[in-house]
Coordinates of C-alpha atoms in Angstrom, one line a residue:
M1 CA 53.2 -0.4 -5.0
N2 CA 51.1 -3.9 -4.6
A3 CA 48.8 -5.0 -7.8
A4 CA 45.4 -4.6 -7.0
P5 CA 43.2 -7.2 -6.4
P6 CA 40.8 -8.7 -8.8
P7 CA 37.4 -6.9 -9.2
S8 CA 34.5 -8.5 -7.4
P9 CA 32.1 -9.8 -10.2
L10 CA 29.9 -7.3 -11.7
P11 CA 26.3 -8.2 -12.0
T12 CA 25.2 -9.3 -15.5
D13 CA 21.3 -9.9 -15.4
G14 CA 20.3 -5.9 -15.3
I15 CA 19.7 -4.2 -11.9
P16 CA 16.4 -5.2 -9.7
I17 CA 13.8 -2.8 -10.5
G18 CA 13.7 -1.3 -7.1
V19 CA 17.0 0.4 -7.9
Y20 CA 16.7 2.3 -10.8
D21 CA 13.1 2.5 -11.1
V22 CA 13.0 6.5 -11.7
D23 CA 8.7 6.2 -11.9
A24 CA 8.5 4.4 -8.5
L25 CA 11.1 6.7 -7.0
L26 CA 9.1 9.7 -8.2
G27 CA 6.1 8.4 -6.7
E28 CA 7.9 8.0 -3.5
L29 CA 9.1 11.8 -3.7
S30 CA 5.8 13.1 -4.9
G31 CA 5.5 16.7 -3.4
D32 CA 1.9 17.0 -3.6
A33 CA 0.8 13.1 -2.5
P34 CA -1.7 13.6 0.2
E35 CA 0.0 13.2 3.5
E36 CA -1.1 11.5 6.9
S37 CA -1.9 14.1 9.1
P38 CA -0.7 14.1 12.4
E39 CA -2.6 12.9 15.2
S40 CA -2.7 16.0 16.9
A41 CA -4.6 17.3 13.9
V42 CA -7.4 14.9 13.6
C43 CA -10.0 16.9 15.9
V44 CA -12.7 14.9 17.3
R45 CA -14.2 17.6 19.8
V46 CA -14.7 21.1 19.1
E47 CA -11.8 22.5 21.2
E48 CA -9.5 20.3 19.2
I49 CA -10.0 22.1 16.1
F50 CA -9.0 25.3 17.5
A51 CA -5.6 23.9 18.6
P52 CA -2.4 25.4 16.7
A53 CA -2.0 21.9 14.6
A54 CA -5.5 22.0 13.4
R55 CA -5.4 25.6 12.3
F56 CA -2.1 24.5 10.3
L57 CA -3.8 22.0 8.6
I58 CA -7.0 24.3 7.9
A59 CA -4.4 27.0 6.2
E60 CA -3.1 23.9 4.4
E61 CA -6.4 22.7 3.1
L62 CA -8.6 25.6 3.0
A63 CA -5.9 27.9 1.6
E64 CA -7.5 29.1 -1.8
F65 CA -11.0 29.8 0.5
L66 CA -8.6 31.6 3.0
E67 CA -6.6 33.6 0.6
A68 CA -9.8 34.8 -1.4
R69 CA -11.0 36.3 1.7
G70 CA -7.7 37.8 3.3
I71 CA -7.9 36.0 6.5
T72 CA -6.1 33.5 8.6
P73 CA -7.4 30.1 10.3
T74 CA -7.9 32.1 13.6
E75 CA -10.3 34.2 12.4
F76 CA -12.2 31.6 9.8
L77 CA -12.6 30.0 13.5
H78 CA -13.9 32.9 15.6
K79 CA -16.3 34.3 12.8
V80 CA -19.6 33.0 11.7
E81 CA -19.8 34.9 8.3
P82 CA -16.6 33.0 6.4
Q83 CA -17.7 29.4 8.1
R84 CA -21.4 30.2 6.8
S85 CA -19.8 31.1 3.4
F86 CA -17.4 28.0 3.6
L87 CA -20.7 25.8 3.5
D88 CA -21.7 27.3 -0.1
W89 CA -18.1 27.0 -1.3
P90 CA -18.1 24.8 -4.6
R91 CA -14.8 23.0 -3.6
R92 CA -15.9 22.1 0.2
A93 CA -16.9 18.6 -0.5
Q94 CA -13.6 17.9 -2.4
V95 CA -11.7 19.6 0.6
L96 CA -13.2 17.4 3.3
E97 CA -13.1 14.1 1.2
R98 CA -9.1 14.8 1.0
V99 CA -8.7 15.5 4.4
A100 CA -11.1 12.5 5.5
Q101 CA -8.5 10.4 3.7
R102 CA -5.4 11.9 5.0
Q103 CA -6.9 11.1 8.6
A104 CA -8.0 7.9 7.8
R105 CA -6.2 4.9 9.8
P106 CA -6.8 1.4 9.0
G107 CA -8.8 -0.4 11.4
R108 CA -9.5 2.5 13.4
R109 CA -11.6 4.9 11.1
S110 CA -12.5 4.9 7.6
P111 CA -12.6 7.3 5.0
A112 CA -16.2 7.8 5.0
M113 CA -16.4 7.3 8.8
R114 CA -13.9 10.4 9.2
L115 CA -15.6 12.2 6.8
E116 CA -18.9 12.1 9.1
E117 CA -17.2 12.9 11.7
L118 CA -15.7 16.6 9.9
K119 CA -19.5 17.2 8.7
R120 CA -20.5 17.0 12.2
L121 CA -17.6 19.1 13.8
E122 CA -18.1 21.6 11.0
Q123 CA -21.8 22.4 12.6
E124 CA -20.3 22.0 15.8
V125 CA -18.2 24.6 15.3
L126 CA -20.4 27.2 13.3
A127 CA -22.7 26.6 16.4
F128 CA -20.0 27.1 19.0
T129 CA -19.1 30.6 17.0
A130 CA -22.3 31.7 17.1
R131 CA -22.4 31.8 20.6
R132 CA -19.0 32.8 21.6
A133 CA -18.1 35.3 18.8
H134 CA -17.3 39.0 19.6
S135 CA -19.8 41.2 18.6
G136 CA -19.9 45.0 18.6
A137 CA -17.4 47.4 17.2
A138 CA -14.4 46.4 17.0
L139 CA -12.0 47.5 20.0
S140 CA -8.4 49.4 19.7
I141 CA -5.7 47.7 21.0
D142 CA -1.9 48.7 21.9
A143 CA 0.9 46.4 23.1
K144 CA 0.3 47.5 27.2
Q145 CA -3.2 47.2 26.5
F146 CA -3.3 43.8 24.9
A147 CA -0.2 42.5 27.6
A148 CA -3.0 43.4 30.4
T149 CA -6.2 41.7 28.8
V150 CA -3.7 38.8 28.2
A151 CA -3.0 38.4 31.7
Q152 CA -6.4 39.4 33.1
S153 CA -8.1 36.9 30.9
M154 CA -5.9 34.2 31.4
T155 CA -6.1 34.7 35.3
R156 CA -10.2 34.3 35.5
T157 CA -10.7 31.9 32.6
P158 CA -7.5 29.9 32.3
G159 CA -6.8 27.2 29.5
F160 CA -9.2 26.7 26.4
A161 CA -11.9 29.6 27.3
G162 CA -9.6 32.3 28.1
R163 CA -7.3 31.7 24.9
H164 CA -10.6 31.5 22.8
A165 CA -11.8 35.1 24.3
I166 CA -8.5 36.7 23.0
D167 CA -8.4 34.8 19.8
C168 CA -12.0 36.3 19.7
W169 CA -10.9 40.0 20.0
L170 CA -8.2 39.8 18.1
S171 CA -10.0 38.6 15.0
A172 CA -12.2 41.3 15.4
W173 CA -9.8 43.8 15.6
L174 CA -7.6 42.6 12.9
G175 CA -9.7 43.5 10.2
E176 CA -10.4 41.2 7.1
G177 CA -8.8 41.8 3.7
R178 CA -6.6 44.6 4.2
N179 CA -3.3 45.1 3.1
H180 CA -1.4 42.1 3.9
E181 CA 2.0 43.9 4.9
L182 CA -0.1 46.1 7.1
R183 CA -2.0 43.2 8.9
L184 CA 1.4 41.6 9.8
V185 CA 2.5 44.9 11.1
R186 CA -0.6 45.6 13.1
I187 CA -0.3 42.0 15.2
L188 CA 3.5 42.4 15.5
S189 CA 2.8 45.8 17.3
L190 CA 1.4 44.0 20.1
D191 CA 4.6 42.3 21.0
G192 CA 5.9 44.2 24.1
D193 CA 8.4 43.7 26.9
G194 CA 5.6 43.0 29.6
L195 CA 3.8 40.3 27.2
S196 CA 3.2 37.0 29.2
G197 CA 4.5 33.5 27.6
E198 CA 0.6 33.0 26.6
G199 CA 0.3 36.2 24.9
I200 CA 3.6 35.8 22.5
A201 CA 2.1 31.8 21.8
I202 CA -1.1 33.8 20.6
L203 CA 0.8 36.5 18.3
D204 CA 2.9 33.7 17.3
Q205 CA 0.1 31.6 16.2
I206 CA -1.5 34.3 14.1
V207 CA 1.9 35.3 12.3
G208 CA 2.2 31.5 11.5
E209 CA -0.9 31.7 9.7
M210 CA -0.5 34.6 7.9
L211 CA 3.1 33.3 6.6
A212 CA 1.4 30.0 5.3
N213 CA -1.1 31.9 3.3
G214 CA 0.4 32.5 -0.4
L215 CA -0.4 35.7 -0.9
V216 CA 1.0 36.7 2.5
V217 CA 4.5 35.3 1.1
E218 CA 4.4 37.0 -2.2
A219 CA 3.5 40.3 -1.1
L220 CA 6.7 39.9 1.6
F221 CA 8.8 38.6 -0.5
G222 CA 8.1 39.6 -4.0
W223 CA 11.0 42.0 -4.2
A224 CA 13.6 39.0 -4.3
D225 CA 15.1 37.7 -7.1
G226 CA 13.7 34.7 -8.7
L227 CA 12.7 31.6 -6.7
R228 CA 15.9 31.1 -5.1
G229 CA 16.1 34.8 -3.8
V230 CA 12.7 34.2 -2.4
L231 CA 13.7 31.0 -0.8
D232 CA 17.1 32.5 0.6
A233 CA 14.8 35.2 2.0
M234 CA 12.7 33.2 4.0
A235 CA 15.5 31.2 5.3
M236 CA 17.1 34.2 6.5
V237 CA 13.7 35.7 8.3
W238 CA 13.3 31.9 9.7
R239 CA 16.9 32.0 11.4
G240 CA 16.0 35.9 12.8
E241 CA 18.0 37.4 10.2
A242 CA 16.6 40.8 8.6
P243 CA 17.3 40.6 4.8
S244 CA 19.4 44.0 3.8
H245 CA 17.8 44.4 0.3
P246 CA 16.8 47.7 -0.1
D247 CA 13.3 46.6 -1.5
A248 CA 12.3 44.6 1.1
P249 CA 9.5 45.8 3.2
A250 CA 10.4 47.3 6.8
V251 CA 8.1 45.0 8.3
L252 CA 10.6 42.0 7.6
H253 CA 13.2 43.5 10.3
R254 CA 10.1 43.5 12.8
L255 CA 9.1 40.0 11.9
S256 CA 12.6 38.7 11.8
A257 CA 13.4 40.2 15.4
F258 CA 10.0 38.7 16.6
V259 CA 11.3 34.9 15.0
A260 CA 15.1 35.8 16.9
R261 CA 13.6 36.9 20.3
H262 CA 10.9 34.4 21.0
Q263 CA 12.1 31.6 19.0
A264 CA 9.1 31.7 17.3
R265 CA 7.7 28.2 16.6
A266 CA 4.4 28.8 14.9
A267 CA 6.0 31.9 12.6
R268 CA 8.7 29.1 11.8
L269 CA 6.1 26.6 10.4
G270 CA 4.5 29.3 8.7
L271 CA 7.7 30.1 6.6
E272 CA 8.2 26.2 6.7
A273 CA 5.0 25.9 4.7
G274 CA 5.3 29.0 2.3
V275 CA 8.8 27.2 1.3
H276 CA 7.2 23.8 0.7
H277 CA 4.9 25.6 -1.6
A278 CA 7.5 27.3 -3.6
L279 CA 9.4 24.0 -3.8
L280 CA 6.4 22.3 -5.1
G281 CA 6.1 24.9 -8.1
D282 CA 7.9 24.1 -11.1
A283 CA 9.8 27.4 -11.3
P284 CA 13.9 27.2 -12.0
L285 CA 15.7 27.8 -9.3
S286 CA 19.1 28.5 -11.3
G287 CA 18.2 30.9 -13.5
T288 CA 20.5 30.0 -16.3
K289 CA 20.1 31.1 -19.8
A290 CA 21.7 27.7 -21.0
E291 CA 19.7 25.8 -23.2
P292 CA 17.0 23.9 -21.4
N293 CA 18.4 20.4 -22.1
S294 CA 22.2 20.9 -22.2
V295 CA 24.5 19.8 -19.4
A296 CA 25.0 23.4 -18.5
A297 CA 21.7 23.9 -17.7
V298 CA 20.8 20.7 -15.8
L299 CA 24.6 21.2 -13.8
D300 CA 23.6 25.3 -13.0
E301 CA 20.0 24.0 -11.8
L302 CA 21.7 21.0 -9.6
S303 CA 24.3 23.8 -8.2
A304 CA 21.5 26.1 -7.4
I305 CA 19.5 23.1 -5.5
S306 CA 22.6 22.3 -4.0
L307 CA 23.1 25.8 -3.0
L308 CA 19.8 25.9 -1.5
A309 CA 19.9 22.7 0.2
A310 CA 22.6 24.1 2.0
R311 CA 21.1 27.6 2.6
L312 CA 17.8 25.4 4.5
T313 CA 20.2 23.8 6.6
V314 CA 20.2 24.4 10.0
K315 CA 21.9 22.9 13.3
G316 CA 19.4 19.9 14.1
G317 CA 18.2 19.3 10.4
V318 CA 16.6 21.2 7.3
I319 CA 14.1 24.0 7.5
G320 CA 10.6 22.2 7.0
G321 CA 12.2 18.6 7.9
E322 CA 11.7 15.9 6.0
R323 CA 9.1 17.2 3.7
T324 CA 11.5 19.6 2.5
T325 CA 14.3 17.4 1.6
R326 CA 11.5 15.4 0.1
L327 CA 10.5 18.0 -2.3
I328 CA 14.3 18.9 -2.9
D329 CA 14.9 15.5 -4.1
R330 CA 11.8 15.4 -6.1
R331 CA 13.1 18.3 -8.4
V332 CA 16.2 16.8 -8.5
A333 CA 14.3 13.5 -9.9
L334 CA 12.2 15.5 -12.2
L335 CA 15.3 17.0 -13.4
L336 CA 16.9 13.8 -14.6
S337 CA 14.3 11.7 -15.1
G338 CA 12.8 9.9 -18.4
A339 CA 12.8 12.2 -21.6
R340 CA 14.7 15.1 -20.0
L341 CA 17.7 13.0 -19.2
E342 CA 17.8 11.4 -22.3
A343 CA 17.3 14.3 -24.0
V344 CA 20.6 15.7 -22.1
L345 CA 22.0 12.7 -22.8
H346 CA 21.0 12.1 -26.4
A347 CA 23.3 11.4 -29.5
K348 CA 26.2 11.3 -26.7
S349 CA 29.1 8.6 -26.5
H350 CA 28.7 6.2 -24.0
Y351 CA 32.2 8.0 -22.3
A352 CA 30.4 11.1 -22.7
R353 CA 27.1 9.5 -21.0
I354 CA 29.2 8.5 -18.0
V355 CA 31.2 11.8 -17.4
D356 CA 27.8 13.4 -18.0
L357 CA 26.5 11.5 -15.1
L358 CA 29.4 11.6 -12.8
A359 CA 29.2 15.3 -13.1
F360 CA 25.5 15.3 -12.1
E361 CA 26.0 13.0 -9.1
G362 CA 28.4 15.0 -7.9
A363 CA 25.9 18.3 -7.9
V364 CA 23.1 16.4 -5.9
S365 CA 22.3 16.6 -2.5
G366 CA 19.8 14.3 -1.7
E367 CA 20.2 10.9 -0.7
R368 CA 17.0 9.7 -2.8
S369 CA 18.0 11.5 -6.2
R370 CA 21.7 10.3 -5.5
R371 CA 20.3 6.8 -5.8
M372 CA 18.7 7.6 -9.0
I373 CA 21.9 8.6 -10.3
V374 CA 23.9 6.1 -9.4
A375 CA 21.4 3.4 -10.8
H376 CA 22.0 5.3 -14.1
L377 CA 25.6 4.9 -13.7
R378 CA 25.4 1.4 -13.0
R379 CA 23.7 0.9 -16.1
H380 CA 26.6 2.5 -17.8
L381 CA 29.6 0.9 -16.4
E382 CA 27.7 -2.3 -15.7
A383 CA 27.1 -2.8 -19.3
R384 CA 27.7 -6.5 -21.1
D385 CA 29.5 -4.4 -23.8
F386 CA 30.9 -1.5 -21.9
T387 CA 34.7 -2.1 -22.7
Q388 CA 33.3 -2.1 -26.7
R389 CA 30.9 1.3 -26.3
L390 CA 33.7 2.8 -24.4
F391 CA 36.4 2.5 -27.6
E392 CA 33.8 3.2 -30.3
T393 CA 34.9 6.6 -29.8
A394 CA 38.5 6.0 -28.7
R395 CA 40.1 4.6 -31.8
T396 CA 44.0 5.0 -31.4
P397 CA 45.4 2.7 -28.2
R398 CA 46.5 6.4 -26.7
A399 CA 43.1 7.6 -27.0
R400 CA 41.8 4.1 -25.3
I401 CA 44.3 4.3 -22.5
K402 CA 43.6 7.8 -21.9
A403 CA 39.7 7.5 -21.7
L404 CA 40.0 4.7 -19.1
A405 CA 42.4 6.7 -16.8
D406 CA 40.1 9.4 -17.0
L407 CA 36.8 7.6 -16.1
Q408 CA 38.8 6.2 -13.0
R409 CA 39.9 9.5 -11.7
R410 CA 36.3 10.7 -12.1
V411 CA 35.2 7.6 -10.3
Q412 CA 37.4 8.1 -7.5
R413 CA 36.6 11.7 -7.0
S414 CA 32.8 11.0 -7.0
T415 CA 30.7 10.0 -3.7
L416 CA 29.3 7.1 -5.0
P417 CA 29.2 4.2 -2.0
D418 CA 32.6 3.5 -1.1
G419 CA 32.2 -0.1 -2.0
L420 CA 30.8 0.4 -5.6
R421 CA 33.2 3.3 -5.9
E422 CA 36.5 1.0 -5.2
R423 CA 34.9 -1.7 -7.6
Y424 CA 34.7 0.1 -10.1
V425 CA 38.1 1.6 -9.7
R426 CA 39.6 -1.8 -9.8
M427 CA 37.2 -2.7 -12.5
L428 CA 38.7 0.1 -14.9
D429 CA 42.5 -0.6 -13.9
E430 CA 41.4 -4.8 -14.9
I431 CA 40.2 -3.5 -18.3
Q432 CA 43.3 -1.4 -18.8
N433 CA 45.7 -3.8 -17.8
T434 CA 44.2 -6.5 -20.1
F435 CA 44.2 -4.0 -23.1
L436 CA 48.2 -3.4 -22.6
R437 CA 49.0 -6.9 -22.6
T438 CA 46.6 -8.1 -25.4
N439 CA 48.5 -4.8 -27.6
K440 CA 51.8 -5.5 -26.2
V441 CA 51.6 -1.9 -25.4
F442 CA 54.8 -1.8 -23.0
A443 CA 57.0 -4.0 -25.0
R444 CA 58.6 -0.7 -26.5
I445 CA 60.1 0.3 -23.2
A446 CA 60.7 -3.6 -22.2
K447 CA 63.7 -4.2 -19.5
D448 CA 65.6 -6.6 -22.1
R449 CA 66.8 -4.1 -24.4
P450 CA 67.8 -0.4 -24.2
P451 CA 64.7 1.3 -25.9
H452 CA 65.2 4.3 -27.8
V453 CA 65.0 7.8 -25.5
D454 CA 62.0 9.3 -27.5
E455 CA 59.9 6.4 -26.5
V456 CA 60.9 5.9 -22.9
M457 CA 59.8 9.9 -22.6
E458 CA 56.7 9.4 -24.5
F459 CA 55.8 6.6 -21.7
A460 CA 57.2 9.3 -18.8
S461 CA 54.7 11.7 -20.9
L462 CA 52.0 9.6 -20.9
L463 CA 52.4 8.8 -17.1
A464 CA 52.8 12.7 -16.1
E465 CA 49.3 13.4 -17.9
G466 CA 47.9 10.6 -15.8
A467 CA 47.3 7.9 -18.8
F468 CA 47.6 4.7 -16.7
T469 CA 44.7 3.9 -14.6
E470 CA 46.2 3.8 -10.6
G471 CA 46.5 0.2 -9.6
K472 CA 48.6 -2.5 -11.9
C473 CA 48.6 -0.2 -14.7
V474 CA 50.6 3.1 -13.3
A475 CA 52.8 0.7 -11.2
A476 CA 53.9 -1.4 -14.5
A477 CA 54.6 1.9 -16.6
R478 CA 56.5 3.4 -13.7
E479 CA 58.9 0.5 -12.9
L480 CA 59.6 0.3 -16.7
V481 CA 60.1 4.2 -17.0
G482 CA 62.2 4.3 -13.8
H483 CA 64.0 1.4 -15.0
H484 CA 65.3 3.3 -17.8
V485 CA 65.4 7.0 -16.9
R486 CA 68.1 6.1 -13.7
S487 CA 70.5 4.4 -16.4
T488 CA 73.7 5.9 -17.8
A489 CA 72.7 4.7 -21.5
F490 CA 69.5 6.7 -21.3
L491 CA 70.9 9.7 -20.0
R492 CA 73.8 10.0 -22.2
G493 CA 71.2 9.1 -24.8
Y494 CA 69.3 12.2 -23.7
L495 CA 72.1 14.5 -23.5
A496 CA 73.3 13.6 -27.0
R497 CA 69.8 14.6 -28.3
C498 CA 70.8 18.2 -26.5
K499 CA 74.2 18.8 -27.9
D500 CA 72.9 20.5 -30.8
A501 CA 70.3 23.0 -28.8
T502 CA 72.7 24.7 -27.0
E503 CA 70.6 27.7 -26.5
Q504 CA 67.5 25.9 -25.3
R505 CA 69.4 23.3 -23.1
A506 CA 67.8 24.9 -20.2
E507 CA 64.6 25.1 -21.2
R508 CA 64.8 20.9 -22.4
F509 CA 66.2 20.0 -19.0
A510 CA 63.5 21.9 -17.0
H511 CA 60.7 20.4 -19.2
F512 CA 62.8 16.9 -18.6
F513 CA 62.7 16.7 -14.7
A514 CA 59.0 18.2 -14.8
T515 CA 57.7 15.2 -16.7
L516 CA 59.9 12.8 -14.4
A517 CA 58.5 14.6 -11.4
G518 CA 54.7 14.6 -12.9
A519 CA 55.5 10.9 -13.4
G520 CA 56.2 10.0 -10.2
L521 CA 59.8 9.2 -11.1
P522 CA 61.4 12.5 -9.6
M523 CA 65.0 13.3 -10.2
R524 CA 67.0 15.5 -8.0
A525 CA 65.8 19.4 -8.7
M526 CA 68.7 20.8 -10.2
N527 CA 67.5 24.2 -8.7
T528 CA 67.7 22.8 -5.0
L529 CA 71.2 21.5 -5.7
R530 CA 74.0 23.7 -3.5
V531 CA 77.3 22.8 -4.8
L532 CA 80.6 23.9 -4.8
L533 CA 83.4 24.5 -7.9
A534 CA 87.1 24.8 -7.4
D535 CA 89.5 25.2 -10.0
D536 CA 92.2 27.5 -10.2
E537 CA 91.8 28.4 -13.9
P538 CA 89.1 31.2 -15.1
A539 CA 88.4 29.4 -18.2
A540 CA 88.0 25.7 -17.0
R541 CA 86.1 27.3 -14.1
G542 CA 84.1 29.5 -16.3
Y543 CA 83.2 26.7 -18.8
V544 CA 82.2 24.4 -16.2
E545 CA 79.8 26.7 -14.3
M546 CA 78.2 27.5 -17.8
I547 CA 77.3 23.7 -17.9
L548 CA 76.2 23.2 -14.1
R549 CA 73.8 26.8 -14.8
D550 CA 72.4 25.2 -18.1
L551 CA 71.6 22.4 -16.1
G552 CA 69.6 24.6 -13.8
I553 CA 71.9 24.8 -10.7
T554 CA 71.6 28.4 -9.2
E555 CA 73.0 27.7 -5.7
L556 CA 77.1 27.7 -7.0
T557 CA 79.6 28.7 -4.8
I558 CA 82.9 29.3 -6.4
A559 CA 86.3 29.0 -4.9
Q560 CA 89.6 29.5 -7.1
D561 CA 92.0 27.3 -5.5
G562 CA 92.2 24.2 -2.8
R563 CA 92.5 26.5 0.5
E564 CA 89.8 28.5 -0.6
A565 CA 87.6 25.7 -1.2
L566 CA 88.4 24.6 2.1
T567 CA 86.9 27.7 3.8
R568 CA 84.1 27.7 1.5
F569 CA 83.3 24.0 2.9
E570 CA 84.1 25.0 6.8
E571 CA 82.1 28.3 6.1
G572 CA 78.9 26.0 4.9
Q573 CA 79.5 23.6 7.8
G574 CA 79.6 21.3 4.6
A575 CA 76.3 21.9 3.9
F576 CA 77.0 20.9 0.0
D577 CA 75.2 18.6 -2.1
L578 CA 77.9 18.1 -4.6
I579 CA 81.8 19.1 -5.0
V580 CA 83.0 19.6 -8.4
C581 CA 86.9 19.9 -8.0
D582 CA 89.9 20.2 -10.1
W583 CA 92.8 18.2 -8.9
K584 CA 95.8 19.9 -9.6
M585 CA 95.8 23.6 -7.6
P586 CA 97.9 25.9 -5.9
R587 CA 97.8 26.3 -1.8
L588 CA 95.6 22.8 -1.4
S589 CA 95.3 20.4 -4.5
G590 CA 92.1 18.7 -5.2
L591 CA 93.2 15.3 -3.6
E592 CA 94.2 17.0 -0.2
F593 CA 90.9 18.9 -0.3
L594 CA 89.3 15.4 -0.8
K595 CA 90.8 14.0 2.3
L596 CA 89.8 16.8 4.5
V597 CA 86.1 16.6 3.3
R598 CA 86.1 13.0 3.8
A599 CA 87.1 13.3 7.3
V600 CA 83.9 15.3 8.1
R601 CA 81.7 14.5 5.3
P602 CA 82.3 10.4 3.9
D603 CA 79.1 10.4 1.7
M604 CA 79.7 13.7 -0.1
P605 CA 79.2 13.5 -3.9
F606 CA 82.8 14.3 -5.0
L607 CA 83.2 14.6 -8.8
M608 CA 87.0 15.1 -9.6
V609 CA 88.4 17.2 -12.6
T610 CA 91.5 16.2 -13.8
A611 CA 94.2 16.1 -16.7
L612 CA 95.9 13.1 -15.1
A613 CA 93.8 10.1 -16.2
T614 CA 96.6 7.9 -15.6
I615 CA 95.5 4.7 -13.7
I616 CA 98.2 5.7 -10.6
A617 CA 95.9 8.9 -10.5
V618 CA 92.6 7.3 -10.7
E619 CA 93.8 4.9 -8.0
E620 CA 95.0 7.2 -5.8
A621 CA 91.9 9.1 -5.9
M622 CA 89.7 6.0 -5.9
A623 CA 91.7 5.3 -2.2
H624 CA 90.2 8.2 -0.7
D625 CA 86.9 7.6 -1.8
V626 CA 86.3 10.1 -4.8
T627 CA 82.8 9.4 -6.2
A628 CA 83.6 10.1 -9.4
Y629 CA 85.9 12.0 -12.0
I630 CA 85.9 13.2 -15.3
A631 CA 88.9 13.7 -17.3
K632 CA 89.9 16.9 -19.2
P633 CA 89.0 18.0 -22.0
F634 CA 85.0 16.9 -22.3
S635 CA 82.1 18.0 -23.5
P636 CA 79.0 19.7 -21.6
E637 CA 77.2 16.2 -22.3
Q638 CA 79.8 14.1 -20.5
L639 CA 79.7 16.3 -17.2
E640 CA 76.3 16.9 -17.3
E641 CA 75.7 12.6 -17.2
K642 CA 78.0 12.6 -14.6
I643 CA 76.6 14.8 -12.3
L644 CA 72.8 13.5 -13.0
V645 CA 74.0 10.1 -12.5
L646 CA 76.0 11.3 -8.8
V647 CA 72.8 12.8 -7.8
N648 CA 70.4 10.6 -8.5
R649 CA 72.3 7.1 -7.4
R650 CA 69.5 5.0 -5.5

């Protein structure tokens, strides 16, 4: 592994205010700040105020007035009485001034100019309505009659005049202040198979205006469990899916079918207005029972926000568009800003604060709110005294090493910008590398002397636990530990420790292999070895078999002499990883068997067991490429050492 390059310099003079100014970000995300109205809603002529965009602006700005009277903007515009009542409404002047401010355009119209235009329009619309409003008793309408009337009216008087006449007719028929659910049922009942596109658009507009009314939303979705339940249900209807909850009113099935059938744009806009209104409030989404200023409570709420954001995501964007995204971000910003965040992190160590902030960063979904969390993280990670503050609660070398590695892993798993994430990964590796060198931590297992087995295994365990940072540190630790664990001296020392633990040998070997595998230094797994054991003496054969099984070897083929060993070898097509064979056997000696094996498997590890440990015997075996030999009698540790060295040769 190549050493990581040195980290790029970190800023030392603080972070620009634009990066982490939470108040500025909240101002940017303010959900109740006035927005500029789209030009389509900026009306100059009477006809323009009856357009869909203008009606939705009326639904938003006159919400309190309309809700108190149980009417839609369409009914407001097509009846004289509510318009006259609005002239006397105490908040009229405030509303008109707010609209004028929203619709002002620098260099084109000032707020004062727009206010005068609105007052003029107000009078002109009232006069127009007085001339055109429906008079007399409200007529009875059904779907068939409505379809025929729309077709006839739009043929005789196409355009604004025909649409206005139908809206007047519907406004008189719909009735004021009735049960919201019943009013919606009535308007949806007019949707029939023979209805033209103009008729669908008329119904869609009124349905959308109804859904933009907070009281209607409460009546239709009040059965849902909490704010998140309400928003989930609204998202379902927006998609054209009917909520299956037993308490959901039946009209939601008709409404969902209407939306799905016609891709009802105005109805969806009304639902989006309801989503915006709900998100603008301060009711929590999670319903958590955790203490409000606890990390658990914040994570629960962030998780709920993230799930909601996913629920509101549709093909091509988000239900409610940019304003929905901004309101979701605003919730996160309020959740993690100022005193709230300080209360969550209060009295925690520098390490714990960073851990919590990384958890928060992983839970947010909005780009703006993530910027805020990243800013807090940068202030902690780039602090001048970062190392000193991090080590305040990690007192021992082991604890300090592990704290740095843990932070690095958390940073690697984060969704921080790539460049920033990579820089912090290198920074933490450099800090740990400096600490290891300064404190001579690796001196205990230096290559220039054989260290104690326990010291090597301690560092192997640290590697397995992930205590070293990726980069320079883990590479150095792995190189040193790997150098020792594959040496004969180390294996001999480790096996000597197991000498007096006969009943626990298998468990110790399993732990040994698992530790090295976790350290990134895997030795050959014993339970994957296919071993052929050949010995004609039952006692000797049983003794070797016991040792092999203690090592964890389970795929063991046993032969009682050389001829049977050859048969087993041929049956297995030479697919063994190791052969342990006695020298002197009837029918076919170990040496003769070795010659036959070498003819087809020159590389096969072959361990010869012999009582003839003479120079002549050894030279003869070596001449035929025996891999290793062991002289009888031998201890379990001696055979284990031979096997471990054989199967882990580099």
